[in-house]
Tab-separated table of C-alpha atoms in Angstrom:
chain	number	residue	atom	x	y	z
A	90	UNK	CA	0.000	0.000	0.000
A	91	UNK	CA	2.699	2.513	1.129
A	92	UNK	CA	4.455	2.242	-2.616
A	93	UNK	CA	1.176	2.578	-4.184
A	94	UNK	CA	0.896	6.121	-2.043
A	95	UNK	CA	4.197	6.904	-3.531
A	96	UNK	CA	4.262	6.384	-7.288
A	97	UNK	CA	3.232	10.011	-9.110
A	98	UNK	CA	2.164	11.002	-12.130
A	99	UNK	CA	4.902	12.595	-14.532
A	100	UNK	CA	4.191	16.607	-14.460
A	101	UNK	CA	3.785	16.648	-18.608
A	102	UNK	CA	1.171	13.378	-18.163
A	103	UNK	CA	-0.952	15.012	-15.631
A	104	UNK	CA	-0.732	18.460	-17.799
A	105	UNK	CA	-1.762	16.399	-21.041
A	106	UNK	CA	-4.490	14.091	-19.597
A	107	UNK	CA	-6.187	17.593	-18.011
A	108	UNK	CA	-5.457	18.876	-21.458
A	109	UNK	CA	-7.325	16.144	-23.732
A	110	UNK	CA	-10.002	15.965	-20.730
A	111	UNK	CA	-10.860	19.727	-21.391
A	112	UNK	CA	-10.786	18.907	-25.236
A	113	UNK	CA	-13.105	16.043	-25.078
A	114	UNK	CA	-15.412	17.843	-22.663
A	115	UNK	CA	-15.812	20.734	-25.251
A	116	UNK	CA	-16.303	18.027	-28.051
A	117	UNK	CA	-18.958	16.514	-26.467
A	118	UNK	CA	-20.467	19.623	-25.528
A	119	UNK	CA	-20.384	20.730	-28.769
A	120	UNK	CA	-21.850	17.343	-30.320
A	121	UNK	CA	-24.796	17.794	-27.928
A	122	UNK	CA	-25.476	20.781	-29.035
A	123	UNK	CA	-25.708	19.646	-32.050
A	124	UNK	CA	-28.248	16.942	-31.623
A	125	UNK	CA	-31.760	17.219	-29.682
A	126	UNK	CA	-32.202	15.987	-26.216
A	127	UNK	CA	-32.923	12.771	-25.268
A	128	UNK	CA	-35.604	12.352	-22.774
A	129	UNK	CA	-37.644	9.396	-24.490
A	130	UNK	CA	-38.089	5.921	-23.301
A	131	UNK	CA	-35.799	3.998	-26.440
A	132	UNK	CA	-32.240	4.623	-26.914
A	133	UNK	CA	-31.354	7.904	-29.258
A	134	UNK	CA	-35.651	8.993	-29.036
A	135	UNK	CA	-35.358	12.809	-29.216
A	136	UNK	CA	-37.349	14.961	-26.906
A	137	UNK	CA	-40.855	15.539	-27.943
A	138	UNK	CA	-42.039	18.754	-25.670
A	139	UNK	CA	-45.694	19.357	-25.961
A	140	UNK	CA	-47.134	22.665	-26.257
A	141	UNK	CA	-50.005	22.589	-23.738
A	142	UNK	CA	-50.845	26.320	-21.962
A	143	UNK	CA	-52.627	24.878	-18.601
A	144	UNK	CA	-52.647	22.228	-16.148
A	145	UNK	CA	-55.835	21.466	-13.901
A	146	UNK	CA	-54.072	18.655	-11.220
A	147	UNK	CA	-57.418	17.136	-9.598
A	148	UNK	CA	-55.862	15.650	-6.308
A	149	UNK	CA	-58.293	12.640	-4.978
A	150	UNK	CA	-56.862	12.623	-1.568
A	151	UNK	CA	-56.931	9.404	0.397
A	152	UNK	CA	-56.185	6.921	-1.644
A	153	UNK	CA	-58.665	6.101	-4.684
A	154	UNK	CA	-59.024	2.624	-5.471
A	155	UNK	CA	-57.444	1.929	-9.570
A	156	UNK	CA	-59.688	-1.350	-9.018
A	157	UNK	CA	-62.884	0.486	-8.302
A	158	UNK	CA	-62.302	3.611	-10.927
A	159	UNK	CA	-59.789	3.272	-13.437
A	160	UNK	CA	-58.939	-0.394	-14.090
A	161	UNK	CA	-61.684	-2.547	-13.078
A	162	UNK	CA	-61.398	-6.228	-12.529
A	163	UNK	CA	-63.025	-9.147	-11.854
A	164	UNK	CA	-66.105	-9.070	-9.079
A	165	UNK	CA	-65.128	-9.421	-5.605
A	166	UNK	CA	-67.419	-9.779	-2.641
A	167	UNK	CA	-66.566	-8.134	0.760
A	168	UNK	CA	-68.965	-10.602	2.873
A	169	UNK	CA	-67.397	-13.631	1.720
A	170	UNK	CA	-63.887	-11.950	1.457
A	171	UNK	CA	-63.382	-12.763	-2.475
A	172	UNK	CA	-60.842	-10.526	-4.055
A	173	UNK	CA	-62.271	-8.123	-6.739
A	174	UNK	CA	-63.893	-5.209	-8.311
A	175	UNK	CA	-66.762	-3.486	-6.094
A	176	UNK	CA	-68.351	-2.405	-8.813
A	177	UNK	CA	-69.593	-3.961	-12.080
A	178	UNK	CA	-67.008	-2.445	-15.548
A	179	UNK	CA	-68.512	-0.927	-18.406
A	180	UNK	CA	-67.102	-0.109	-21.956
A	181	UNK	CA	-65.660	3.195	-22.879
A	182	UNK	CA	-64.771	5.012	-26.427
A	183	UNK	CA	-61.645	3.345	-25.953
A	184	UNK	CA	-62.004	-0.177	-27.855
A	185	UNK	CA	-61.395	-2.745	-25.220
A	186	UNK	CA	-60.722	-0.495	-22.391
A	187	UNK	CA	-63.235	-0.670	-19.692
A	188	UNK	CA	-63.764	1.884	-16.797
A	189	UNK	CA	-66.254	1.274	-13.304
A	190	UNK	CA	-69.880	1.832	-13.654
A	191	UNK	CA	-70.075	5.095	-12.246
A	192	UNK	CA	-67.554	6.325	-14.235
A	193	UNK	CA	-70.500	6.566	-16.434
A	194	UNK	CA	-70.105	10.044	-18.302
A	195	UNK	CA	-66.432	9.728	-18.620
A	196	UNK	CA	-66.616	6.297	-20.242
A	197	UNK	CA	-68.224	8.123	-23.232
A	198	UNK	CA	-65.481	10.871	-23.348
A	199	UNK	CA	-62.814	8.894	-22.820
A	200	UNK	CA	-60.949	9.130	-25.889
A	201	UNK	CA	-60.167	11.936	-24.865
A	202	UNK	CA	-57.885	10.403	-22.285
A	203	UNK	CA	-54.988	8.309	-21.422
A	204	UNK	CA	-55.394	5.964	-18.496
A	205	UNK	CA	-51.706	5.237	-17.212
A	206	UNK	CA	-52.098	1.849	-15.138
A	207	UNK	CA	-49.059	1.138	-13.771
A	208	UNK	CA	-48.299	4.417	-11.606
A	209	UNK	CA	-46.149	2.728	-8.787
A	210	UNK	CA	-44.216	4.049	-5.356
A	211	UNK	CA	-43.472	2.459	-2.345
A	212	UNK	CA	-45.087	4.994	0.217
A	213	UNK	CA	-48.089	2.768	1.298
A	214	UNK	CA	-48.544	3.508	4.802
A	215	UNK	CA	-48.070	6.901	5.505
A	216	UNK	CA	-50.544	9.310	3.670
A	217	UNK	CA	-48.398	12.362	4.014
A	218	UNK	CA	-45.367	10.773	2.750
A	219	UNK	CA	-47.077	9.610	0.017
A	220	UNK	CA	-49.493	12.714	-1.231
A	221	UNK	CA	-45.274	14.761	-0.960
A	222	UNK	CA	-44.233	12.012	-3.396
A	223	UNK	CA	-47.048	12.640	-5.756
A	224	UNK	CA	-46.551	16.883	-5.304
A	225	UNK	CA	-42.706	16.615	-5.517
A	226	UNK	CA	-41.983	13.158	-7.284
A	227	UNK	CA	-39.159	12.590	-4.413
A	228	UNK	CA	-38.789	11.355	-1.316
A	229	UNK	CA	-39.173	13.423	1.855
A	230	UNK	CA	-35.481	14.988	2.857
A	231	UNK	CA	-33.693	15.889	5.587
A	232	UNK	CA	-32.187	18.452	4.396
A	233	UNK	CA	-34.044	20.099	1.380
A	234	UNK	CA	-37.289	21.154	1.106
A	235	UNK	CA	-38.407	19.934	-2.634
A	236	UNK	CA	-40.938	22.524	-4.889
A	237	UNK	CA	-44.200	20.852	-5.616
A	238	UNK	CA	-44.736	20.542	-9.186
A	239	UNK	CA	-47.316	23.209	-9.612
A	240	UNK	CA	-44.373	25.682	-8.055
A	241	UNK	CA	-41.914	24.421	-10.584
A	242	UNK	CA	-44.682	24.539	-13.312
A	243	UNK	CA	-44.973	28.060	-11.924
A	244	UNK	CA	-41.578	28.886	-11.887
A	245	UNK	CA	-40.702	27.825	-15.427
A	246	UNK	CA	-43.538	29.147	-16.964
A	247	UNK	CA	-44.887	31.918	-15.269
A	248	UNK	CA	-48.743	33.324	-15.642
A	249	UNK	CA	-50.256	33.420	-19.036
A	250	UNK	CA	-52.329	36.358	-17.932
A	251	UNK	CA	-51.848	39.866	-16.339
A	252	UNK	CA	-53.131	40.477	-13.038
A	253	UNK	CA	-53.344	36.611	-12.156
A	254	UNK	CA	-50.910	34.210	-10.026
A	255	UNK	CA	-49.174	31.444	-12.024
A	256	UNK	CA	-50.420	28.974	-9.255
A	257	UNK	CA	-53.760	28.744	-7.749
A	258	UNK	CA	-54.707	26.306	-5.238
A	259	UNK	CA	-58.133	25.041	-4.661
A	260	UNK	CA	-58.490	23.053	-1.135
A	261	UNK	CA	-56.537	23.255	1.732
A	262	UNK	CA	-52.860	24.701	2.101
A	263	UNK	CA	-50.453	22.235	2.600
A	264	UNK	CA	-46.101	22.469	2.869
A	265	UNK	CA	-46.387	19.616	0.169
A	266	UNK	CA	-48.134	21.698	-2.013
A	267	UNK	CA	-46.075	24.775	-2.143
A	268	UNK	CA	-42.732	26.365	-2.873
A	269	UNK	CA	-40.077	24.654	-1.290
A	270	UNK	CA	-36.482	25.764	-1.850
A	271	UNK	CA	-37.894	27.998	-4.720
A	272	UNK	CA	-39.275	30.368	-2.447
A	273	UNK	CA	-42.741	31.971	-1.320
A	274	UNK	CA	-42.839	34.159	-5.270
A	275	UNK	CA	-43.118	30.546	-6.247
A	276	UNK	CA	-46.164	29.712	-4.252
A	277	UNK	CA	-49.978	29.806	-4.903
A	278	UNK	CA	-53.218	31.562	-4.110
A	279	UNK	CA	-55.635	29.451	-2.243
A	280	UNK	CA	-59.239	29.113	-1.132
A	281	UNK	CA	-61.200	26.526	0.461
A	282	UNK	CA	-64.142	27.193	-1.093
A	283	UNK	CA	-66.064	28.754	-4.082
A	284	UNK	CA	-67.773	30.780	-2.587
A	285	UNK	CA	-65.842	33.366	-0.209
A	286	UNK	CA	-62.842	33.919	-2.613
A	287	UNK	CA	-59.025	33.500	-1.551
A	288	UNK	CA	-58.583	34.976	1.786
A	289	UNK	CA	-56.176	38.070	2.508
A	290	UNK	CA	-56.597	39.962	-0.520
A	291	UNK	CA	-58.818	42.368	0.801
A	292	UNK	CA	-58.448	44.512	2.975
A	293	UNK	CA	-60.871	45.075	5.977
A	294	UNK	CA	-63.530	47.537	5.200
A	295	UNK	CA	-62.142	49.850	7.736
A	296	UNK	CA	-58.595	50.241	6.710
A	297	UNK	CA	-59.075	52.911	3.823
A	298	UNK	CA	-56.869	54.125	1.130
A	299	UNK	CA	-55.253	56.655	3.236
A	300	UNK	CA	-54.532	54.424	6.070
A	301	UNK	CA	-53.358	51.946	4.344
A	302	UNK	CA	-50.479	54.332	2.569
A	303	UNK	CA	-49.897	55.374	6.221
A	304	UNK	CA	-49.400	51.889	7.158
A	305	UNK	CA	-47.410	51.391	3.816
A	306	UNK	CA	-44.592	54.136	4.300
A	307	UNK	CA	-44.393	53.084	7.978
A	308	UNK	CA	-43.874	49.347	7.085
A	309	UNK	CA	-41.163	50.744	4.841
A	310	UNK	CA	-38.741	52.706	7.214
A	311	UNK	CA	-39.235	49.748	9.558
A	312	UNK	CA	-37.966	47.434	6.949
A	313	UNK	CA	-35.395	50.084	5.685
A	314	UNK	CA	-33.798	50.501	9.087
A	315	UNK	CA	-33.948	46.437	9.602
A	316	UNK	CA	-32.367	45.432	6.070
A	317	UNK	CA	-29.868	48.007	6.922
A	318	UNK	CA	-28.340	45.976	10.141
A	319	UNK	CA	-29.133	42.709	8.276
A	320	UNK	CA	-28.896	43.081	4.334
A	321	UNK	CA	-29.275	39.145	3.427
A	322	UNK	CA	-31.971	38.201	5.604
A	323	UNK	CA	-34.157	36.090	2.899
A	324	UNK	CA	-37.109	35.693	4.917
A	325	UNK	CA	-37.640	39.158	4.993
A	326	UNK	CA	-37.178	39.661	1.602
A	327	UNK	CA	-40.027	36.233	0.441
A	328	UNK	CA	-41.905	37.804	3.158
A	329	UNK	CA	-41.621	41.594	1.154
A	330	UNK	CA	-42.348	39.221	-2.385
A	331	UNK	CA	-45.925	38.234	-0.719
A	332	UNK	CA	-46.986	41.215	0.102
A	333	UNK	CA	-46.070	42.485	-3.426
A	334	UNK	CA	-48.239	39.593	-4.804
A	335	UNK	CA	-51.033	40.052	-2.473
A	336	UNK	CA	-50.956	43.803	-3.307
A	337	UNK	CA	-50.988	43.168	-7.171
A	338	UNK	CA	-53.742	40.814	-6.983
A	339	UNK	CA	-56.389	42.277	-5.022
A	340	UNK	CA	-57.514	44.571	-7.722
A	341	UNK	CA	-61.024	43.532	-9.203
A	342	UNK	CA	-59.861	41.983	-12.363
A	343	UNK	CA	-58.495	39.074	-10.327
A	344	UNK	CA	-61.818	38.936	-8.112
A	345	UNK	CA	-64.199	38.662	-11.149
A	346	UNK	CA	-63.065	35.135	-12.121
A	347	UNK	CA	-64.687	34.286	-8.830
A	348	UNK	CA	-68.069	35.001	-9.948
A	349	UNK	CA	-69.553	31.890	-11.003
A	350	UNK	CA	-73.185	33.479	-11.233
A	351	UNK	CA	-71.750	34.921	-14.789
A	352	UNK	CA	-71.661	31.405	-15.983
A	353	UNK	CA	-75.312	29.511	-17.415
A	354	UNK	CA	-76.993	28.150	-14.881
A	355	UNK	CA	-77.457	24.961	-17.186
A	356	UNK	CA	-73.657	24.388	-17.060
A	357	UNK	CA	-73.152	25.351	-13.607
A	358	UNK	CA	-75.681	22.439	-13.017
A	359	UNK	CA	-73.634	20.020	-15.356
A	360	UNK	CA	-71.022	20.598	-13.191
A	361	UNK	CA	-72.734	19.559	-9.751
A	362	UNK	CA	-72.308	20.294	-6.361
A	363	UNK	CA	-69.420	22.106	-4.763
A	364	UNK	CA	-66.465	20.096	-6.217
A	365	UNK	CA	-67.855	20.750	-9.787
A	366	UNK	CA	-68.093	24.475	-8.937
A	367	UNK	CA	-64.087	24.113	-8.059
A	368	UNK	CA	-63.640	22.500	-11.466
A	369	UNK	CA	-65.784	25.663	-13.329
A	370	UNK	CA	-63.529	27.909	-11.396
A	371	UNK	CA	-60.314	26.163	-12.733
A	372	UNK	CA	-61.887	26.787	-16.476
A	373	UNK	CA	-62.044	30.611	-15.405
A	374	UNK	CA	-58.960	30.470	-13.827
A	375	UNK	CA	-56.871	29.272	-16.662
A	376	UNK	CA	-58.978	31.231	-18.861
A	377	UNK	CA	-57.577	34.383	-17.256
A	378	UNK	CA	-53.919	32.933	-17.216
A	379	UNK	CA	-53.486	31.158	-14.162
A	380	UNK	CA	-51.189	28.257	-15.333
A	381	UNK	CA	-51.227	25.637	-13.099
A	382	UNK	CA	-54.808	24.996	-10.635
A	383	UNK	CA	-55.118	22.100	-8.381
A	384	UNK	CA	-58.422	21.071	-7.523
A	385	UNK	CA	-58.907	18.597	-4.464
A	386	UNK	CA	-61.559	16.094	-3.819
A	387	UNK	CA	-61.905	15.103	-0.839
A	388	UNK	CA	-64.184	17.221	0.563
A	389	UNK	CA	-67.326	17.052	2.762
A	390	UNK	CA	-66.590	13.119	3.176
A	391	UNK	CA	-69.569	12.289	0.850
A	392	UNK	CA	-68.621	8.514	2.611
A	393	UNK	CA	-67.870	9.805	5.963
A	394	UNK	CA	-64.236	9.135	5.136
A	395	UNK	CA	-63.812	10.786	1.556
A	396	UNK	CA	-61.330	8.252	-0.755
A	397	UNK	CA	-60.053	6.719	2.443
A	398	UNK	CA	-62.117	3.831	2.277
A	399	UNK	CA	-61.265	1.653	5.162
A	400	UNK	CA	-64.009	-0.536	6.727
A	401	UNK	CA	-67.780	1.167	6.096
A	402	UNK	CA	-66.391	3.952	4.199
A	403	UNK	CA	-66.305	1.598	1.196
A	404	UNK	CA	-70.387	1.350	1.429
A	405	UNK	CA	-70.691	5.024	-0.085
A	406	UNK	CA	-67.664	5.825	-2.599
A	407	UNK	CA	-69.617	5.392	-5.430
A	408	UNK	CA	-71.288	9.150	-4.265
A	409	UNK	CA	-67.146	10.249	-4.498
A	410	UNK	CA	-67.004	8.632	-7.952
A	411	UNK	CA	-70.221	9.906	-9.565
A	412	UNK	CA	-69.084	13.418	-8.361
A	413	UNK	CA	-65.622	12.980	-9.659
A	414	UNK	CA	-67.540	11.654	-12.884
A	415	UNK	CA	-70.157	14.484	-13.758
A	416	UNK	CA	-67.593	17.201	-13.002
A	417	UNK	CA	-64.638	15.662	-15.052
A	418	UNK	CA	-66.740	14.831	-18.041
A	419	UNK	CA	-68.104	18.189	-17.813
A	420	UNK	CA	-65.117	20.149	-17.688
A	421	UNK	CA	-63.592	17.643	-20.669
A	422	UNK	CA	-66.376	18.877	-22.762
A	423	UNK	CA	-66.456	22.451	-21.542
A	424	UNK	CA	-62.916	22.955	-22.113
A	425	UNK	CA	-63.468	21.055	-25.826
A	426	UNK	CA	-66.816	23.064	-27.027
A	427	UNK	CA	-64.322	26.411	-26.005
A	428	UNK	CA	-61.073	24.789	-28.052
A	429	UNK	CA	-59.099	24.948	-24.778
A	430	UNK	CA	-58.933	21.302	-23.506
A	431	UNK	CA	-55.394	20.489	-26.114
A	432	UNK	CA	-54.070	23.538	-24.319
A	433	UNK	CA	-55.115	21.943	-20.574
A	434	UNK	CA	-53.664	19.129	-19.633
A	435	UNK	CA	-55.959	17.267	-17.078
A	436	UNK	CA	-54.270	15.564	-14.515
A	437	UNK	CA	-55.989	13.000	-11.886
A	438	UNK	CA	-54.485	11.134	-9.184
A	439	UNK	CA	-54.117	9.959	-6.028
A	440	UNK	CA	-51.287	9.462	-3.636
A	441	UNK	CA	-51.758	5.603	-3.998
A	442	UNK	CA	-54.278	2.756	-4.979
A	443	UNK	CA	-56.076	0.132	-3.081
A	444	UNK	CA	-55.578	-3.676	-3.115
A	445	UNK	CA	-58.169	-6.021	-4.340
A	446	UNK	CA	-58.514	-7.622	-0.923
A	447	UNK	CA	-61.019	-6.483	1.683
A	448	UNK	CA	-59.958	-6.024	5.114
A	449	UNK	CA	-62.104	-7.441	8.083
A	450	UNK	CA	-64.666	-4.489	7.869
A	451	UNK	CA	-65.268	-5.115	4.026
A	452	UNK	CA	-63.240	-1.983	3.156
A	453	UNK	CA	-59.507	-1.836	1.263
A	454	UNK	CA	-56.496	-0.952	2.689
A	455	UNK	CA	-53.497	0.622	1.068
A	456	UNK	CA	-51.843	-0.196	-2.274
A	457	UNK	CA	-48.882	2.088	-3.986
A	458	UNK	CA	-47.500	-1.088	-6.113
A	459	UNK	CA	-49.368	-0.333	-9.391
A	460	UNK	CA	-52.499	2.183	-9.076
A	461	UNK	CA	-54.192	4.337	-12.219
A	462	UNK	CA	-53.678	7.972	-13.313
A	463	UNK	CA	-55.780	9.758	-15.504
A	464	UNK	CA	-54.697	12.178	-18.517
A	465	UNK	CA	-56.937	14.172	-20.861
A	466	UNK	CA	-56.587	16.956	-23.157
A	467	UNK	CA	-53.181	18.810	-22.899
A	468	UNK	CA	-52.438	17.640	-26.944
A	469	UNK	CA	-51.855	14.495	-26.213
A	470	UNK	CA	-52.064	11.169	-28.375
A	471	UNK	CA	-55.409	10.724	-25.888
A	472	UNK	CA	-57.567	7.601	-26.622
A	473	UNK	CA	-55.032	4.776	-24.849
A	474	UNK	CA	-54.172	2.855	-21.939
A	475	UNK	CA	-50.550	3.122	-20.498
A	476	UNK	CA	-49.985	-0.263	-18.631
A	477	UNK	CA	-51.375	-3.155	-17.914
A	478	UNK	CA	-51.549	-4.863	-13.925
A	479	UNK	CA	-52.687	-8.702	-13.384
A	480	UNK	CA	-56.180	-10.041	-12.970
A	481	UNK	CA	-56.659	-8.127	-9.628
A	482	UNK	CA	-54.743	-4.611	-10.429
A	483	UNK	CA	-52.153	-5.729	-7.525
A	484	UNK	CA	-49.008	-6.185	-9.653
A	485	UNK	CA	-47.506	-4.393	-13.036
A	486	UNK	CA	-47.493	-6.868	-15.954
A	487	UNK	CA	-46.377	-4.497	-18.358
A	488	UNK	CA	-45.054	-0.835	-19.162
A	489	UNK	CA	-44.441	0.177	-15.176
A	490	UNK	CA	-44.537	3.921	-14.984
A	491	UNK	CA	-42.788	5.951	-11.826
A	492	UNK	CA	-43.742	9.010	-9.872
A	493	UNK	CA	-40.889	10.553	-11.397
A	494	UNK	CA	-41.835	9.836	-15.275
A	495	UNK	CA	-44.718	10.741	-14.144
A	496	UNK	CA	-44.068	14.295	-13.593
A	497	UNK	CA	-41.645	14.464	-16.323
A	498	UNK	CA	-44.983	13.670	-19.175
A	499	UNK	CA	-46.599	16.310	-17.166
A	500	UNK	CA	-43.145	19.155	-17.452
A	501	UNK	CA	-42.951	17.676	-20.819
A	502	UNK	CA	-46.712	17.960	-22.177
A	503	UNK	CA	-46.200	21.816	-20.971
A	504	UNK	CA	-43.643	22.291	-23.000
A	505	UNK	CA	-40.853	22.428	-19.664
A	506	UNK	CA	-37.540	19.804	-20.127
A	507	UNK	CA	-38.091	17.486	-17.363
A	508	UNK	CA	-33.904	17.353	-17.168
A	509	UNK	CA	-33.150	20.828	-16.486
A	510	UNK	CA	-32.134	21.809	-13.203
A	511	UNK	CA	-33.238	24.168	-11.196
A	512	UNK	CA	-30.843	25.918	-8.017
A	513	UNK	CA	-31.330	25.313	-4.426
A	514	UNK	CA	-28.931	27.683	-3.237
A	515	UNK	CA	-25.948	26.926	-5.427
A	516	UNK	CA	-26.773	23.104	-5.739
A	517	UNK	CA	-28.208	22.044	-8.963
A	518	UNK	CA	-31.756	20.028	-8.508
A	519	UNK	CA	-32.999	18.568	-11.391
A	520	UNK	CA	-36.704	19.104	-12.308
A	521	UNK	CA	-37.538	15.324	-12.151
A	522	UNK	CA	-35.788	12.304	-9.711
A	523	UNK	CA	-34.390	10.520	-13.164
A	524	UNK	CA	-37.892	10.396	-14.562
A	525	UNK	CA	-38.451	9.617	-18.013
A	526	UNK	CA	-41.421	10.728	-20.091
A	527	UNK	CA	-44.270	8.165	-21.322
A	528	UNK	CA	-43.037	9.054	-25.243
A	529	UNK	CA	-46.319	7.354	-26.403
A	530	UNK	CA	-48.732	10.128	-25.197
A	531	UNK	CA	-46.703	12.843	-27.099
A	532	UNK	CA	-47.529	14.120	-30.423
């Protein structure tokens, strides 16, 4: 060992290998330059980025069953713990592809979709961890906070519209949802509801214009006198970006998209209940620019326990899937009749599936080994089925799909390189975990 330690490289040897290193490094550079990028699935595929405007990300939170929506299978039967299907499959536009029974309305529409099958992860217990591997396509670190992907979508992209956020979230705030190391400019606007609006953009009726300047110029020196002592404090300066954003978007333009009395009251019906009314919003919103909405559904617990179907909650899910069904459908057509839905990409997933098995209470438990996503619109070769699972929709037969190729269709279908790299500080982060995009949905 110690004369291994003591042999050295001749001076000119070490001088020439840096040499042709340098030479081979610009060569390559220069060849890649040259040629397209690779981000396919095959070997020398070139990069096909998409050139969709919008994405609508409709988050089923809890844990929707790919067995009871998306890839139905054969019957099961709770009482006498048979493995299967809850519901009975029907056919769809898609020859041979068959969706569950209360998928009714999307069945007929569903060439305009791709069903990817074989989503996988292996986050099954933990709903947190798993809905932050959905948002950020990584695993939960340490010691970096990852950007959700409507923040990078946001970041890259920007708003299509004046006088709107890039990012608008509709359901509950949520760490996993937001900025991460990209900072709060790279955040969204939220509201829990359709009917009150996003919260803090208004000011109370009392403060008045004059106050509020008052308040304004005395906020300033404070800061002034503060940034002074301390000149790189970042919090200050993401907490001075909010306040611009808030400021900029509580003018009325913004507010109108929230009336949802200017729409028909025939399609306001087509759309349903509360969680359709989130899903006419997200047409406004992207219609005024916003570029990336997610919608949740897993409000008011239709079930009692919303797509978290454990034990009795099973009994009443097919109330969460015929409201996922008449708003989807609707908002696939809505977005088609006004020639936006190739510029939206539709996006709808969980943070993992269910298994065929029931558990004691004649519920399902958790399954992140091969569970269903749902794509529509965005200009995408729509009308096919990603994947394919086994007789149960347990295990991936064919064509498995990751979180992280996943997100790179998504970056990739909006026209964003899923293998650029974005800065945390001075480290480089690339957009995606490795993934590589699904090349058959691109045009």
């Amino acid at each position: 060992m110690d004369t291994v330690r003591k042999i050295k490289e001749p001076k000119n040897r070490r001088t020439n290998g840096r040499r042709q290193f340098l030479v081979a490094s610009a060569a390559t550079a220069a060849s890649l330059s040259l040629k397209p990028l690779v981000c396919g699935n095959e070997p020398g595929q070139t990069a096909r980025l998409g050139k969709a405007e919008h994405c609508i990300f409709v988050g089923l939170g809890g844990g929707a069953g790919q067995i009871d929506t998306w890839d139905p299978k054969q019957p099961g039967d709770p009482k006498a713990k048979k493995p299967g299907s809850y519901y009975k499959a029907i056919d769809t536009a898609i020859e041979g592809a068959q969706v569950c029974e209360h998928l009714s309305r999307c069945a007929k529409v569903l060439d305009r979709f791709v069903l990817v099958r074989t989503v996988h992860h292996e986050v099954i217990d933990e709903h947190a961890a798993a809905v932050n591997r959905m948002h950020t396509g990584r695993p939960t670190s340490g010691t970096i906070v990852y950007p959700s992907i409507g923040s990078i979508v946001a970041h890259q992209r920007g708003a299509a519209g004046e006088e709107v956020p890039a990012y608008v979230l509709i359901g509950y705030p949520n760490v996993t949802r937001g900025p991460g190391f990209l900072g709060s400019k790279r955040s969204y606007v939220y509201l829990t509801d359709t009917e009150s609006g996003p919260a803090g953009l208004s000011r109370p009726p009392e403060i008045v214009q004059e106050r509020q300047v008052r308040r304004e110029e005395l906020l300033a020196k404070v800061r002034e006198g503060y940034l002074s002592r301390q000149p790189d404090d970042s919090l200050v300066k993401q907490y001075d970006a909010t306040i611009g954003e808030a400021l900029r978007l509580s003018g009325p333009n913004f507010k109108r998209i929230f009336e949802l009395s200017q729409e028909p009251g025939s399609l306001r019906d087509a759309y349903g209940g509360e969680f359709g009314q989130r899903c006419l919003l997200a047409r406004r919103l992207l219609e005024s620019g916003v570029r990336f909405i997610e919608v949740s559904h897993n409000l008011n617990f239709l079930n009692g326990t919303g797509w978290d179907v454990h034990n009795d909650g099973i009994l009443r899910q097919h109330a969460l899937i015929e409201e996922l069904d008449k708003a989807l459908a609707t908002l696939v057509v809505d977005l088609e009749q006004k020639r936006l839905l190739d510029k939206t990409l539709i996006v709808v997933a969980s943070e993992f599936g269910r298994p065929a098995q029931f558990d004691a209470g004649g519920g399902r438990g958790h399954h992140g080994k091969s569970f269903s996503v749902a794509l529509a619109g965005g200009g995408l070769k729509t009308g096919q089925v990603i994947g394919q699972t086994d007789e149960l929709a347990m295990s991936i037969l064919s064509r498995p799909v990751s979180v992280p190729d996943l997100h790179a269709t998504i970056h990739a279908a909006l026209g964003i390189d899923p293998k650029e790299a974005l800065y945390a500080g001075e480290r480089p982060v690339p957009i995606t975990d490795g993934g590589v995009v699904i090349s058959e949905v691109l045009s």
